[in-house]
């Protein structure tokens, strides 16, 4: 079981693509056929088959090799990513239901204090300047948030 | 010629201000390690939607050109390239700065970048027009084969193994499948959502892949060195070195422009080849890596020449040369411009305006560098996390601005995760970006071609241009395999010879 989990971790992307390819092939079996030219299912079918074949090929090529990733994420990096995502989603909801300025202020204060870990004085100053810049851009470029 | 005069006369104060702002934004983005020209263009494209067409492209192209140059600033001052294209500038730029000649090194980087960029702009003017005239004869068959050729070139040149490049390409081809089928109007993978009927928009996907994922990746990076309080003086002291290396400048500018025109090659490869040329042509190759001026001139000239080169296939064929031009393709279409040979016929003034913008951007970079490079060097001491906060906010606002849709923000975030996952496991993003842009074109052209030929694939191989493009695609697909085989054969032959000489 541990070997299987390690295998899936090492080849997470190709394994996911194999499952995705199989799901796509099943999903599109009822897609509309047309009398001439390509049907709506042709390209998705082709891409799904290529996805499965290339993923299997990649797993075979990299079976015994060490993971050649760009970097290895640390626990603190994963925590920052999770926190940033929660902040991002919260900000979207604040902008949607309250006001864009409230969302921007909330995001900047929380990010700068918790993730950037800078002092309250600097946080307030950067938030003030940042909110003016961001809101100014939204206003000048006529983006309706 | 008259179109050039009209385009030139369209330059007004607003346009110039916007070009300067773009150059400053590009400077800041390029000078900070962890940010890239692609990220900068992806995040700022949405802010150009409500600008006039020539101002929008003035802003974006100035941003692109200055970001590529500005990567050399931290490379020289703190031994960390600001963008991947400055990787070779570290080798001689940092040692030169260490012996107190930071001003000379920065001046050389600036002048070389500007000269390389301007030469590539002139080649762009001639080559793009020529290729566009030739491409007027292209039909569905030729465009399909061109798309396939573009994909095979990207895979062949991508970093990492070919298998991983192919996986990235397939993911890129899958993304445009969401939404209405372009030929039959049938909804695919929309899950009943009205928002997904128009598909996953390219720009939020790019913002996620190059903006948000970059921030996630940066959380795992080490803190960069601070810029020491070093005096930067005499930015003009390198001019004598430039005059001594005229041939190198010319050669590397041509190499950079040519490589920029090939999809998937990019500024990093151009910089490496530029450095190689500098070493080969140097009077003292053994001193390269110790602070030689040609070690800065070669890569900087080449990497900035890529900017003009990458615009050649974009404007003349509608095929982007690198991820930045893939994003610019989206920007062109948002402004109602369809890149390709007809753009030269229908919107010739806009095209000439883009050519002039490239040259103008480099002149702005030159003026700006001379007066404020010392101030910009201080930027290296800004806390990266503060800038990440702004990048995330720009990403959020930029993703929303395209269609005033919150779905696009969620798409950007999702692709932020996908980009992070791919980079963590060593999958390149270049093939994905180009496949994303080329995917729907390939499907449309294939479908149109098969309708014309009533389902027969014979015309793909009997039309001369289509056949030529197909043979080139095959050659590029097998090029890495053949190259690796030749390297392997050479190694085993040399190994055998040295073993034999040891035995005797």
XYZ file of C-alpha atoms in Angstrom:
649
model
C 0.000 0.000 0.000
C 2.834 2.371 0.895
C 4.562 1.555 -2.418
C 1.335 2.325 -4.287
C 0.944 5.643 -2.468
C 4.592 6.545 -3.181
C 4.100 5.583 -6.835
C 1.002 7.768 -7.140
C 2.776 10.682 -5.393
C 5.757 10.429 -7.732
C 3.588 10.195 -10.866
C 0.605 12.207 -9.648
C 0.107 14.195 -12.852
C 0.216 11.345 -15.409
C -1.929 9.104 -13.155
C -4.519 11.900 -12.855
C -4.451 12.383 -16.616
C -5.068 8.653 -17.212
C -8.205 8.832 -15.047
C -9.251 12.106 -16.675
C -8.783 10.605 -20.147
C -10.937 7.594 -19.243
C -13.656 9.830 -17.771
C -13.653 11.998 -20.922
C -13.934 8.939 -23.200
C -16.912 7.704 -21.186
C -18.537 11.178 -20.993
C -18.439 11.910 -24.719
C -19.780 8.598 -26.012
C -23.211 10.183 -26.633
C -21.935 13.364 -28.287
C -23.651 14.493 -31.462
C -22.457 13.052 -34.770
C -22.605 15.228 -37.894
C -22.940 14.113 -41.531
C -19.699 15.742 -42.743
C -16.568 17.238 -41.220
C -15.591 16.395 -37.649
C -18.100 15.486 -34.968
C -18.065 17.297 -31.625
C -16.561 14.177 -30.050
C -13.600 13.792 -32.426
C -11.110 16.147 -30.840
C -11.968 15.343 -27.220
C -11.661 11.632 -28.056
C -8.295 12.185 -29.769
C -6.985 14.301 -26.876
C -8.248 11.774 -24.281
C -6.542 8.850 -26.077
C -3.297 10.822 -26.421
C -3.565 11.784 -22.745
C -3.779 8.139 -21.679
C -1.042 6.925 -24.048
C 1.409 9.739 -23.216
C 0.778 9.437 -19.481
C 1.541 5.695 -19.593
C 4.671 6.465 -21.646
C 5.808 9.118 -19.156
C 5.317 6.756 -16.221
C 7.343 4.049 -18.000
C 10.162 6.465 -18.925
C 10.378 7.947 -15.427
C 9.612 4.728 -13.553
C 12.990 4.272 -11.956
C 14.215 7.877 -12.113
C 14.157 10.233 -9.135
C 11.612 13.037 -9.238
C 13.086 15.800 -11.419
C 10.893 18.623 -10.144
C 11.964 22.265 -10.056
C 11.791 22.365 -6.257
C 10.585 20.464 -3.192
C 7.901 22.309 -1.247
C 8.329 22.661 2.509
C 5.516 22.443 5.096
C 5.631 26.198 5.674
C 5.327 26.827 1.919
C 2.273 24.525 1.758
C 0.740 26.350 4.714
C 1.308 29.723 3.007
C -0.349 28.414 -0.171
C -3.368 27.184 1.791
C -3.652 30.464 3.672
C -3.295 32.518 0.492
C -6.052 30.467 -1.159
C -8.437 30.959 1.780
C -7.654 34.689 1.776
C -8.178 34.916 -1.963
C -11.568 33.179 -1.789
C -12.659 35.309 1.189
C -11.637 38.464 -0.670
C -13.689 37.451 -3.714
C -16.748 37.003 -1.513
C -16.195 40.314 0.259
C -15.875 42.114 -3.086
C -19.025 40.379 -4.355
C -21.238 40.976 -1.345
C -19.816 44.026 0.411
C -17.546 46.427 -1.519
C -14.326 46.223 -3.508
C -12.433 48.545 -1.139
C -13.372 46.372 1.857
C -12.106 43.302 -0.005
C -8.801 44.938 -0.950
C -8.158 46.253 2.571
C -9.014 42.878 4.134
C -6.672 41.031 1.760
C -3.737 43.392 2.116
C -3.922 43.664 5.909
C -4.300 39.913 6.426
C -1.647 38.941 3.867
C 0.921 41.473 5.008
C 0.447 40.689 8.669
C 0.148 36.894 8.600
C 2.175 35.832 5.552
C 4.592 38.720 4.975
C 4.925 39.200 8.765
C 5.630 42.905 8.678
C 4.941 45.437 11.428
C 1.498 47.020 11.956
C 2.809 50.455 11.032
C 4.181 49.271 7.668
C 1.074 47.132 7.072
C -1.228 50.130 7.520
C 0.932 52.361 5.344
C 1.212 49.816 2.520
C -2.507 49.011 2.756
C -3.421 52.696 2.535
C -1.174 53.364 -0.470
C -2.043 50.032 -2.088
C -5.787 50.552 -1.756
C -5.533 53.979 -3.380
C -3.457 52.569 -6.248
C -5.684 49.530 -6.808
C -8.970 51.416 -6.486
C -7.578 54.176 -8.676
C -6.738 51.630 -11.380
C -10.197 50.053 -11.137
C -11.832 53.480 -11.404
C -9.633 54.867 -14.214
C -9.839 51.708 -16.271
C -13.616 51.517 -15.746
C -13.686 48.000 -14.380
C -17.016 47.425 -12.633
C -16.441 45.278 -9.570
C 5.842 53.905 -46.422
C 2.852 56.183 -46.020
C 1.479 53.823 -43.376
C 4.645 54.391 -41.346
C 4.119 58.156 -41.545
C 0.499 57.821 -40.446
C 1.471 55.462 -37.610
C 4.191 57.893 -36.545
C 1.763 60.792 -36.574
C -0.533 58.837 -34.216
C 2.073 59.164 -31.489
C 0.691 61.630 -28.967
C 1.326 62.567 -25.338
C -1.022 59.871 -23.974
C 0.736 57.224 -26.009
C 4.176 58.326 -24.796
C 3.047 58.430 -21.168
C 1.585 54.953 -21.482
C 4.822 53.629 -23.052
C 6.854 55.127 -20.211
C 4.514 53.600 -17.598
C 4.779 50.232 -19.353
C 8.570 50.473 -19.392
C 8.648 51.334 -15.666
C 6.282 48.456 -14.837
C 8.447 46.099 -16.917
C 11.571 47.340 -15.175
C 10.149 46.623 -11.743
C 8.868 43.205 -12.759
C 12.038 42.164 -14.583
C 14.384 43.457 -11.902
C 12.804 41.439 -9.125
C 13.804 37.765 -9.036
C 10.751 35.528 -8.916
C 8.821 37.707 -11.357
C 8.970 37.267 -15.117
C 8.080 39.160 -18.286
C 5.327 36.587 -18.910
C 3.811 37.201 -15.500
C 3.956 40.957 -15.995
C 2.277 40.894 -19.392
C -0.367 38.360 -18.228
C -1.315 40.469 -15.206
C -1.350 43.822 -16.982
C -3.137 42.836 -20.216
C -6.613 43.229 -18.643
C -5.718 46.801 -17.676
C -5.175 47.616 -21.343
C -8.713 46.669 -22.421
C -10.142 50.169 -22.201
C -7.091 51.855 -23.734
C -6.921 52.833 -27.390
C -5.367 50.082 -29.514
C -2.041 51.784 -30.173
C -1.693 52.869 -26.519
C -2.559 49.353 -25.305
C 0.158 47.794 -27.424
C 2.580 50.568 -26.612
C 2.089 49.740 -22.932
C 2.361 45.961 -23.298
C 5.318 45.891 -25.672
C 7.238 48.435 -23.570
C 6.546 46.256 -20.528
C 7.785 43.129 -22.347
C 10.974 44.705 -23.702
C 11.983 46.395 -20.450
C 11.223 43.284 -18.338
C 13.585 41.203 -20.489
C 16.369 43.807 -20.074
C 15.752 44.478 -16.372
C 16.478 40.843 -15.496
C 20.163 41.696 -15.930
C 20.132 44.192 -13.028
C 19.950 41.667 -10.171
C 22.057 39.253 -12.228
C 24.894 41.794 -12.142
C 24.355 43.183 -8.641
C 23.334 40.174 -6.540
C 24.200 37.181 -8.762
C 20.506 36.250 -9.161
C 18.933 36.642 -12.606
C 15.705 38.635 -12.452
C 14.353 36.656 -15.392
C 15.594 33.313 -16.785
C 16.921 35.154 -19.862
C 19.599 36.841 -17.719
C 21.114 33.562 -16.593
C 24.314 34.001 -18.599
C 24.734 37.666 -17.643
C 25.559 36.504 -14.104
C 28.737 34.761 -15.293
C 30.647 37.915 -16.219
C 28.344 40.652 -14.921
C 28.632 39.747 -11.251
C 32.450 39.424 -11.224
C 32.696 42.800 -12.983
C 30.419 44.370 -10.339
C 32.451 42.732 -7.568
C 35.588 44.538 -8.658
C 33.808 47.888 -8.409
C 32.670 48.249 -12.028
C 28.925 47.782 -11.474
C 28.187 50.902 -13.523
C 30.200 49.611 -16.472
C 28.463 46.214 -16.295
C 24.968 47.739 -16.099
C 25.823 50.185 -18.869
C 27.021 47.345 -21.109
C 23.852 45.355 -20.391
C 21.683 48.376 -21.131
C 23.387 49.386 -24.380
C 23.623 45.790 -25.656
C 19.947 45.170 -24.897
C 18.869 48.347 -26.661
C 21.008 47.721 -29.743
C 19.891 44.076 -29.934
C 16.248 45.077 -29.550
C 16.441 47.818 -32.191
C 18.191 45.546 -34.724
C 15.502 42.900 -34.146
C 12.822 45.575 -34.674
C 14.250 46.412 -38.108
C 14.394 42.718 -39.029
C 10.799 42.391 -37.786
C 9.693 45.190 -40.118
C 11.136 43.467 -43.175
C 10.561 39.799 -42.325
C 7.000 40.064 -41.000
C 5.792 41.861 -44.126
C 7.530 39.322 -46.384
C 6.142 36.287 -44.533
C 2.645 37.821 -44.397
C 2.657 38.298 -48.185
C 3.710 34.667 -48.606
C 1.115 33.461 -46.070
C -1.790 35.043 -47.994
C -1.733 31.821 -50.040
C -2.303 29.685 -46.931
C -5.565 27.803 -46.616
C -7.042 25.473 -43.996
C -4.552 22.712 -44.820
C -1.513 24.959 -44.453
C -2.725 26.539 -41.218
C -3.412 23.117 -39.709
C 0.104 21.937 -40.578
C 1.538 25.220 -39.286
C -0.204 24.630 -35.955
C 1.214 21.099 -35.784
C 4.670 22.441 -36.687
C 4.403 25.036 -33.919
C 3.542 22.340 -31.373
C 6.347 20.003 -32.464
C 8.905 22.809 -32.287
C 7.793 23.719 -28.794
C 8.093 20.136 -27.577
C 11.472 19.667 -29.190
C 12.864 22.772 -27.524
C 11.177 22.512 -24.139
C 13.213 21.997 -21.000
C 13.091 18.623 -19.320
C 12.239 15.404 -21.161
C 10.216 15.223 -24.353
C 7.623 13.028 -22.615
C 6.904 15.751 -20.041
C 6.742 18.350 -22.816
C 4.148 16.194 -24.596
C 2.078 15.877 -21.414
C 2.120 19.663 -20.997
C 1.085 20.035 -24.637
C -1.852 17.645 -24.194
C -3.099 19.567 -21.168
C -2.907 22.739 -23.262
C -4.891 21.092 -26.083
C -7.568 19.925 -23.625
C -8.333 23.374 -22.210
C -10.027 24.869 -25.334
C -12.314 21.793 -25.524
C -14.475 23.285 -22.763
C -17.321 25.314 -24.208
C -19.120 25.329 -27.529
C -17.687 23.234 -30.340
C -16.347 25.885 -32.787
C -17.725 24.111 -35.867
C -21.056 22.662 -34.740
C -21.940 24.860 -31.747
C -22.474 21.809 -29.502
C -21.717 22.426 -25.803
C -18.822 20.312 -24.482
C -17.864 19.832 -20.811
C -19.993 22.759 -19.660
C -21.784 20.757 -16.906
C -24.893 22.845 -17.517
C -23.111 26.083 -16.617
C -23.956 29.145 -18.707
C -20.600 30.714 -17.801
C -18.701 27.762 -19.297
C -20.572 27.929 -22.635
C -18.036 30.463 -23.882
C -15.235 28.211 -22.666
C -12.231 28.812 -20.439
C -10.812 32.183 -21.432
C -7.096 32.201 -22.235
C -6.183 35.250 -20.193
C -7.409 34.030 -16.775
C -5.676 30.704 -17.518
C -2.400 32.541 -18.272
C -2.805 34.756 -15.189
C -3.187 31.611 -13.115
C -0.285 29.756 -14.741
C 2.214 32.607 -14.768
C 0.984 34.923 -12.030
C -0.592 32.974 -9.199
C 1.470 29.795 -9.619
C 4.678 31.861 -9.595
C 3.704 33.262 -6.187
C 3.024 29.744 -4.881
C 6.407 28.562 -6.207
C 8.142 31.566 -4.625
C 6.960 30.465 -1.170
C 9.412 27.584 -1.521
C 12.288 29.760 -2.724
C 15.081 30.985 -0.492
C 15.249 34.640 0.448
C 17.260 36.552 -2.099
C 20.422 38.439 -1.246
C 20.096 42.092 -0.412
C 21.738 44.615 -2.715
C 24.835 45.902 -0.938
C 25.288 49.640 -0.749
C 27.587 49.719 -3.739
C 28.215 52.830 -5.762
C 26.972 52.634 -9.328
C 28.797 55.165 -11.460
C 29.778 55.792 -15.024
C 27.147 53.947 -17.066
C 28.824 55.190 -20.253
C 32.229 53.653 -19.549
C 31.302 50.490 -21.458
C 30.831 52.249 -24.804
C 34.446 51.553 -25.839
C 33.789 47.832 -25.241
C 30.739 48.007 -27.493
C 32.790 49.547 -30.301
C 35.393 46.784 -29.940
C 32.675 44.088 -30.204
C 30.644 45.329 -33.182
C 30.720 41.949 -34.940
C 29.556 40.128 -31.804
C 26.647 42.545 -31.412
C 25.569 42.035 -35.001
C 25.879 38.224 -34.853
C 24.047 37.814 -31.550
C 21.272 40.193 -32.628
C 20.655 38.050 -35.726
C 20.787 34.831 -33.676
C 18.388 36.240 -31.082
C 15.923 37.448 -33.728
C 15.985 34.097 -35.523
C 15.517 32.125 -32.306
C 12.726 34.448 -31.195
C 10.859 33.655 -34.401
C 10.951 29.909 -33.651
C 8.039 28.918 -31.386
C 9.085 27.632 -27.987
C 12.757 28.622 -28.106
C 12.699 31.838 -26.076
C 15.135 34.355 -24.668
C 16.948 31.914 -22.355
C 18.210 29.742 -25.221
C 19.144 32.875 -27.147
C 21.131 34.162 -24.156
C 23.011 30.861 -23.861
C 23.890 30.869 -27.559
C 24.833 34.553 -27.322
C 27.246 33.766 -24.495
C 28.656 30.866 -26.491
C 29.295 33.188 -29.453
C 30.978 35.682 -27.151
C 33.289 32.975 -25.807
C 34.165 31.683 -29.273
C 34.938 35.159 -30.579
C 36.797 36.359 -27.487
C 40.538 37.103 -27.743
C 40.913 35.618 -24.247
C 38.329 32.827 -23.924
C 40.118 31.505 -20.824
C 39.194 34.743 -19.041
C 35.449 34.370 -19.689
C 33.607 34.147 -16.374
C 35.955 36.621 -14.680
C 34.196 39.811 -15.730
C 34.791 40.141 -19.466
C 32.666 42.736 -21.291
C 31.817 40.357 -24.153
C 30.342 37.979 -21.545
C 27.660 40.615 -20.939
C 27.311 41.962 -24.491
C 26.667 38.554 -26.140
C 23.804 37.240 -23.973
C 22.126 40.628 -23.427
C 22.105 41.492 -27.107
C 20.715 38.059 -27.991
C 18.022 37.868 -25.323
C 16.587 41.260 -26.188
C 16.715 40.555 -29.904
C 14.189 37.791 -29.169
C 11.499 40.418 -28.491
C 11.386 41.537 -32.124
C 11.821 37.992 -33.423
C 8.910 36.607 -31.386
C 6.599 39.207 -32.949
C 7.399 37.984 -36.487
C 5.315 34.746 -36.451
C 2.703 36.388 -34.203
C 1.906 39.266 -36.544
C 2.491 37.538 -39.884
C 0.996 34.090 -39.175
C -0.937 34.440 -35.919
C 1.384 31.856 -34.313
C 3.007 33.058 -31.084
C 6.777 32.709 -30.741
C 6.815 32.404 -26.939
C 4.417 32.547 -23.944
C 4.522 36.374 -23.890
C 3.424 36.656 -27.504
C 0.786 33.981 -26.788
C -0.667 36.431 -24.262
C -0.268 39.336 -26.726
C -2.244 37.260 -29.245
C -5.149 37.245 -26.784
C -4.746 40.988 -26.298
C -4.797 41.597 -30.067
C -8.031 39.631 -30.416
C -9.668 41.493 -27.535
C -8.956 44.719 -29.439
C -10.642 43.263 -32.507
C -7.417 42.475 -34.388
C -6.961 39.029 -35.919
C -3.199 38.456 -36.308
C -2.123 36.878 -39.556
C -1.444 38.014 -43.136
C -4.798 39.819 -43.431
C -3.834 42.079 -40.528
C -1.196 43.676 -42.773
C -3.814 44.287 -45.464
C -6.715 45.459 -43.285
C -4.908 47.134 -40.373
C -1.530 48.026 -41.818
C -1.262 51.233 -39.782
C -1.751 49.345 -36.507
C 0.978 46.870 -37.501
C 3.389 49.679 -38.387
C 2.486 51.283 -35.077
C 3.576 48.084 -33.294
C 6.913 48.124 -35.161
C 7.526 51.747 -34.158
C 6.540 50.932 -30.571
C 9.290 48.307 -30.283
C 11.944 50.854 -31.295
C 10.419 53.570 -29.120
C 10.308 51.209 -26.113
C 14.030 50.595 -26.361
C 14.772 54.303 -26.593
C 12.659 54.856 -23.457
C 14.554 52.010 -21.731
C 17.855 53.654 -22.646
C 16.836 57.087 -21.350
C 15.262 55.633 -18.229
C 18.297 53.486 -17.438
C 20.722 56.359 -17.769
C 18.768 58.492 -15.281
C 17.345 56.018 -12.805
C 19.121 52.669 -12.788
C 20.676 53.463 -9.408
C 17.227 54.053 -7.917
C 15.906 50.864 -9.488
C 18.758 48.858 -7.997
C 17.332 49.787 -4.563
C 14.141 47.932 -5.539
C 16.025 44.725 -4.900
C 15.721 45.423 -1.174
C 11.914 45.529 -1.167
C 10.274 42.703 0.769
C 9.084 40.250 -1.906
C 5.970 39.345 0.060
C 4.695 42.911 -0.219
C 4.944 42.667 -3.989
C 3.325 39.224 -4.020
C 0.278 40.733 -2.297
C -0.048 43.273 -5.109
C 0.504 40.653 -7.797
C -2.317 38.581 -6.305
C -4.632 41.613 -6.221
C -3.748 42.518 -9.810
C -4.403 38.876 -10.777
C -7.820 38.965 -9.133
C -8.831 42.271 -10.716
C -7.301 41.380 -14.073
C -9.080 38.018 -14.311
C -12.408 39.671 -13.517
C -11.937 42.600 -15.907
C -12.160 40.502 -19.105
C -15.853 39.542 -18.901
C -16.907 40.951 -15.503
C -17.226 37.338 -14.412
C -16.270 35.856 -11.053
C -15.918 32.456 -12.799
C -12.766 33.746 -14.468
C -11.227 34.502 -11.066
C -11.890 30.920 -9.954
C -10.424 29.659 -13.254
C -7.273 31.735 -12.633
C -6.953 30.314 -9.119
C -7.476 26.742 -10.355
C -4.783 27.172 -12.987
C -2.553 28.704 -10.362
C -2.694 25.325 -8.630
C -2.238 23.401 -11.880
C 0.810 25.521 -12.792
C 2.286 24.993 -9.336
C 1.675 21.222 -9.521
C 3.308 21.007 -12.961
C 6.400 22.982 -11.930
C 6.755 20.973 -8.722
C 6.933 17.790 -10.797
C 9.158 19.253 -13.530
C 6.611 19.745 -16.335
C 7.320 22.799 -18.556
C 4.619 25.466 -18.997
C 5.797 26.643 -22.448
C 4.232 23.757 -24.446
C 0.983 24.132 -22.481
C 0.722 27.843 -23.261
C 1.354 27.428 -26.973
C -0.958 24.400 -27.252
C -3.678 26.421 -25.489
C -3.409 29.136 -28.116
C -2.972 26.824 -31.101
C -5.453 24.126 -30.003
C -8.696 25.739 -31.117
C -7.092 26.959 -34.361
C -5.895 23.395 -35.133
C -9.371 21.955 -34.510
C -11.105 24.594 -36.630
C -8.689 24.316 -39.533
C -8.745 20.488 -39.485
C -12.524 20.459 -39.492
C -12.716 23.055 -42.265
C -10.115 21.206 -44.341
C -11.886 17.848 -44.002
C -15.194 19.447 -44.989
C -13.582 20.917 -48.125
C -11.962 17.627 -49.098
C -15.056 15.597 -48.078
C -13.185 13.691 -45.392
C -10.032 12.960 -47.424
C -6.599 13.633 -45.865
C -4.774 13.400 -49.218
C -4.669 17.195 -49.838
C -2.606 17.605 -46.635
C 0.210 15.722 -48.379
C -0.274 16.821 -51.976
C -0.332 20.585 -51.477
C 3.353 21.675 -51.590
C 3.334 24.154 -48.669
C 1.311 21.795 -46.478
C 3.671 18.893 -47.288
C 6.742 21.027 -46.550
C 5.322 22.062 -43.186
C 4.501 18.423 -42.404
C 8.072 17.290 -43.195
C 9.457 20.098 -41.022
C 7.144 18.996 -38.183
C 8.445 15.419 -38.492
C 12.042 16.689 -38.518
C 11.477 18.797 -35.383
C 9.768 15.895 -33.622
C 12.741 13.630 -34.148
C 15.414 16.327 -33.816
C 15.969 15.808 -30.049
C 16.144 12.028 -30.535
C 18.690 12.358 -33.363
C 20.669 14.988 -31.425
C 20.857 12.764 -28.334
C 21.868 9.792 -30.494
C 24.702 11.814 -32.091
C 25.886 12.974 -28.646
C 25.758 9.381 -27.388
C 27.707 8.117 -30.429
C 30.351 10.830 -30.008
C 30.732 10.035 -26.309
C 31.105 6.327 -26.911
C 33.590 6.921 -29.775
C 35.668 9.272 -27.624
C 35.445 6.862 -24.704
C 36.618 4.006 -26.917
C 39.520 6.090 -28.287
C 40.719 7.132 -24.849
C 40.441 3.529 -23.594
C 42.487 2.355 -26.612
C 45.142 5.032 -26.060
C 45.365 4.047 -22.373
C 45.808 0.396 -23.367
C 48.575 1.195 -25.866
